[in-house]
Amino acid sequence: MNFPLIKVLKNGLLVELDYMHPQEQEVVRALLNVVIVEGKTYPQKQPLSPAEFSAYWLSKDAFVVKTSVENTTHKPKEMLGAFYLKPNFPGRCSHICNAGFIVQPGLRGQGIGRFMGEAMLLIAANLGYEAVMFNLVFETNIPSITLWQSLGFEIIGRIPRAAKLRDEQVVDALIMYRALG
């Protein structure tokens, strides 16, 4: 695949998706920590240190979505979202991958997640993965569930009372799966 991947979002913004570069790691860690503190979609309770972020997010492939240079003649590219892609299981089951996604809070609903999801499916297949599995999609995360189902994912399981959200609400988590190819 040739990177960066370029797309015009539904709001007209030109964006690019590329592998994460070392100088972008701290910006992505800060965004992930914002999402963790929101307490609605990720299992972690506390912000991640650089070492914890590296072990969790950077164990295999990581990608970012930024404003494209054509948009930003007078300012640096803005980080809009990011995702990781890695084997969900070791060894004989490593052909099934897992991915995690984050989008800047003020930019959700603009098509960034869809762009990342569509790109992830292409990238995963290109890297030789045969399926994608999400282990913990909280049942209250309706935008994600709707997005993944629209991209062909099926709910293959439910984990009762899997998550205690920041507001102390206890919710089930869904396991979602999609074969590639």
Short mmCIF file of C-alpha atoms in Angstrom, two decimals:
data_model
loop_
_atom_site.label_atom_id
_atom_site.label_comp_id
_atom_site.label_asym_id
_atom_site.label_seq_id
_atom_site.Cartn_x
_atom_site.Cartn_y
_atom_site.Cartn_z
CA MET A 1 0.00 0.00 0.00
CA ASN A 2 1.10 3.53 -0.67
CA PHE A 3 0.87 6.00 2.20
CA PRO A 4 -0.42 8.49 3.01
CA LEU A 5 -4.02 7.65 2.13
CA ILE A 6 -5.94 10.84 1.32
CA LYS A 7 -9.65 11.51 1.78
CA VAL A 8 -12.07 14.42 1.75
CA LEU A 9 -14.39 14.16 4.76
CA LYS A 10 -18.09 14.95 4.56
CA ASN A 11 -17.36 18.43 5.98
CA GLY A 12 -14.94 19.09 3.08
CA LEU A 13 -11.76 18.73 5.16
CA LEU A 14 -8.87 17.07 3.32
CA VAL A 15 -7.14 14.53 5.59
CA GLU A 16 -4.35 11.98 5.34
CA LEU A 17 -3.78 8.65 7.04
CA ASP A 18 -0.24 7.42 7.55
CA TYR A 19 1.89 5.29 9.82
CA MET A 20 2.53 7.00 13.14
CA HIS A 21 5.98 8.58 13.38
CA PRO A 22 7.99 8.74 16.63
CA GLN A 23 7.47 12.50 16.97
CA GLU A 24 3.67 11.92 16.97
CA GLN A 25 3.61 9.42 19.82
CA GLU A 26 3.17 11.97 22.60
CA VAL A 27 0.25 13.67 20.82
CA VAL A 28 -1.48 10.30 20.34
CA ARG A 29 -0.79 9.28 23.95
CA ALA A 30 -2.33 12.57 25.13
CA LEU A 31 -5.42 11.95 22.97
CA LEU A 32 -5.75 8.37 24.23
CA ASN A 33 -5.50 9.65 27.79
CA VAL A 34 -8.33 12.13 27.11
CA VAL A 35 -10.45 9.21 25.89
CA ILE A 36 -9.48 7.09 28.93
CA VAL A 37 -10.41 9.89 31.32
CA GLU A 38 -13.79 10.24 29.57
CA GLY A 39 -14.39 6.74 30.92
CA LYS A 40 -16.85 5.59 28.25
CA THR A 41 -15.01 3.43 25.70
CA TYR A 42 -11.62 2.11 26.90
CA PRO A 43 -11.05 -0.32 29.78
CA GLN A 44 -8.16 1.59 31.38
CA LYS A 45 -9.00 3.66 34.46
CA GLN A 46 -5.93 5.90 34.63
CA PRO A 47 -3.99 7.83 31.99
CA LEU A 48 -1.11 5.84 30.52
CA SER A 49 2.53 6.70 31.11
CA PRO A 50 4.82 6.76 28.07
CA ALA A 51 5.97 3.20 28.83
CA GLU A 52 2.40 1.94 29.32
CA PHE A 53 1.29 3.65 26.11
CA SER A 54 4.19 2.12 24.19
CA ALA A 55 3.41 -1.39 25.44
CA TYR A 56 -0.32 -1.03 24.67
CA TRP A 57 -0.47 1.05 21.47
CA LEU A 58 2.90 0.54 19.79
CA SER A 59 3.39 -3.23 20.00
CA LYS A 60 2.84 -3.66 16.24
CA ASP A 61 1.44 -1.11 13.73
CA ALA A 62 0.06 2.33 14.57
CA PHE A 63 -1.53 4.93 12.30
CA VAL A 64 -2.65 8.55 12.51
CA VAL A 65 -5.11 10.77 10.66
CA LYS A 66 -4.09 14.42 10.30
CA THR A 67 -5.21 17.42 8.34
CA SER A 68 -3.51 17.37 4.97
CA VAL A 69 -0.78 19.85 4.10
CA GLU A 70 -3.09 21.44 1.53
CA ASN A 71 -5.33 22.60 4.41
CA THR A 72 -2.60 23.94 6.59
CA THR A 73 -0.46 26.41 4.71
CA HIS A 74 -0.13 28.62 7.80
CA LYS A 75 -0.21 26.10 10.65
CA PRO A 76 1.10 22.61 11.40
CA LYS A 77 -0.93 19.52 10.59
CA GLU A 78 -3.54 18.77 13.24
CA MET A 79 -3.88 15.26 14.72
CA LEU A 80 -7.51 14.18 14.25
CA GLY A 81 -7.44 10.52 15.23
CA ALA A 82 -5.34 7.40 15.50
CA PHE A 83 -5.53 3.62 15.63
CA TYR A 84 -3.37 0.60 16.30
CA LEU A 85 -3.45 -2.75 14.54
CA LYS A 86 -1.97 -5.90 16.07
CA PRO A 87 -2.55 -9.62 16.39
CA ASN A 88 -5.42 -10.34 18.77
CA PHE A 89 -3.86 -13.64 19.80
CA PRO A 90 -0.35 -15.17 19.60
CA GLY A 91 1.03 -17.91 17.41
CA ARG A 92 -1.47 -20.17 15.67
CA CYS A 93 -4.21 -17.56 16.05
CA SER A 94 -2.20 -14.47 15.06
CA HIS A 95 -3.99 -14.28 11.70
CA ILE A 96 -6.87 -12.59 13.60
CA CYS A 97 -6.08 -8.97 14.38
CA ASN A 98 -7.38 -6.41 16.82
CA ALA A 99 -7.52 -2.64 16.49
CA GLY A 100 -8.28 0.32 18.71
CA PHE A 101 -9.44 3.74 17.55
CA ILE A 102 -9.53 7.26 18.98
CA VAL A 103 -10.87 10.53 17.54
CA GLN A 104 -10.51 14.05 18.94
CA PRO A 105 -13.66 14.68 21.03
CA GLY A 106 -14.72 17.82 19.16
CA LEU A 107 -14.34 16.13 15.77
CA ARG A 108 -16.43 13.00 16.27
CA GLY A 109 -19.20 12.39 13.76
CA GLN A 110 -17.24 13.96 10.88
CA GLY A 111 -16.24 10.69 9.17
CA ILE A 112 -12.77 10.30 10.70
CA GLY A 113 -13.67 7.01 12.39
CA ARG A 114 -15.19 5.63 9.19
CA PHE A 115 -12.09 6.61 7.22
CA MET A 116 -9.89 4.87 9.78
CA GLY A 117 -12.14 1.79 9.86
CA GLU A 118 -12.24 1.42 6.08
CA ALA A 119 -8.48 1.96 5.88
CA MET A 120 -7.83 -0.52 8.71
CA LEU A 121 -9.72 -3.24 6.83
CA LEU A 122 -7.57 -2.67 3.72
CA ILE A 123 -4.34 -2.43 5.70
CA ALA A 124 -5.13 -5.54 7.76
CA ALA A 125 -5.81 -7.60 4.63
CA ASN A 126 -2.66 -6.19 3.02
CA LEU A 127 -0.63 -7.23 6.08
CA GLY A 128 -1.94 -10.79 5.78
CA TYR A 129 -4.52 -10.83 8.54
CA GLU A 130 -7.57 -12.99 7.79
CA ALA A 131 -10.05 -11.47 10.25
CA VAL A 132 -10.57 -8.61 12.69
CA MET A 133 -11.94 -9.09 16.20
CA PHE A 134 -12.86 -6.45 18.75
CA ASN A 135 -12.89 -7.89 22.28
CA LEU A 136 -14.61 -5.11 24.23
CA VAL A 137 -17.05 -2.80 22.49
CA PHE A 138 -19.10 -1.36 25.32
CA GLU A 139 -22.82 -1.70 24.57
CA THR A 140 -23.31 2.02 25.28
CA ASN A 141 -20.85 2.96 22.51
CA ILE A 142 -23.60 3.17 19.89
CA PRO A 143 -21.56 5.18 17.33
CA SER A 144 -18.88 2.46 17.25
CA ILE A 145 -21.35 -0.42 17.12
CA THR A 146 -23.23 1.28 14.27
CA LEU A 147 -20.00 1.98 12.38
CA TRP A 148 -18.63 -1.55 12.73
CA GLN A 149 -21.91 -3.16 11.72
CA SER A 150 -22.06 -0.91 8.66
CA LEU A 151 -18.56 -2.19 7.76
CA GLY A 152 -19.66 -5.82 7.94
CA PHE A 153 -18.83 -6.73 11.53
CA GLU A 154 -21.08 -9.16 13.40
CA ILE A 155 -21.71 -9.33 17.12
CA ILE A 156 -20.47 -12.82 18.03
CA GLY A 157 -20.68 -12.57 21.79
CA ARG A 158 -21.61 -10.55 24.85
CA ILE A 159 -19.69 -10.26 28.11
CA PRO A 160 -22.17 -9.46 30.88
CA ARG A 161 -21.29 -6.57 33.20
CA ALA A 162 -17.84 -6.27 31.60
CA ALA A 163 -17.25 -2.56 32.17
CA LYS A 164 -17.72 -0.09 34.97
CA LEU A 165 -17.90 3.27 33.25
CA ARG A 166 -16.60 6.47 34.80
CA ASP A 167 -20.11 7.34 36.02
CA GLU A 168 -20.23 3.90 37.75
CA GLN A 169 -22.74 2.56 35.23
CA VAL A 170 -22.07 -1.16 34.66
CA VAL A 171 -22.50 -2.27 31.05
CA ASP A 172 -22.06 -5.34 28.90
CA ALA A 173 -19.33 -5.51 26.27
CA LEU A 174 -19.79 -6.92 22.80
CA ILE A 175 -17.33 -9.05 20.87
CA MET A 176 -17.39 -8.10 17.21
CA TYR A 177 -15.84 -10.01 14.31
CA ARG A 178 -15.33 -9.66 10.57
CA ALA A 179 -13.55 -11.98 8.17
CA LEU A 180 -11.29 -10.33 5.59
CA GLY A 181 -11.00 -11.21 1.94
#
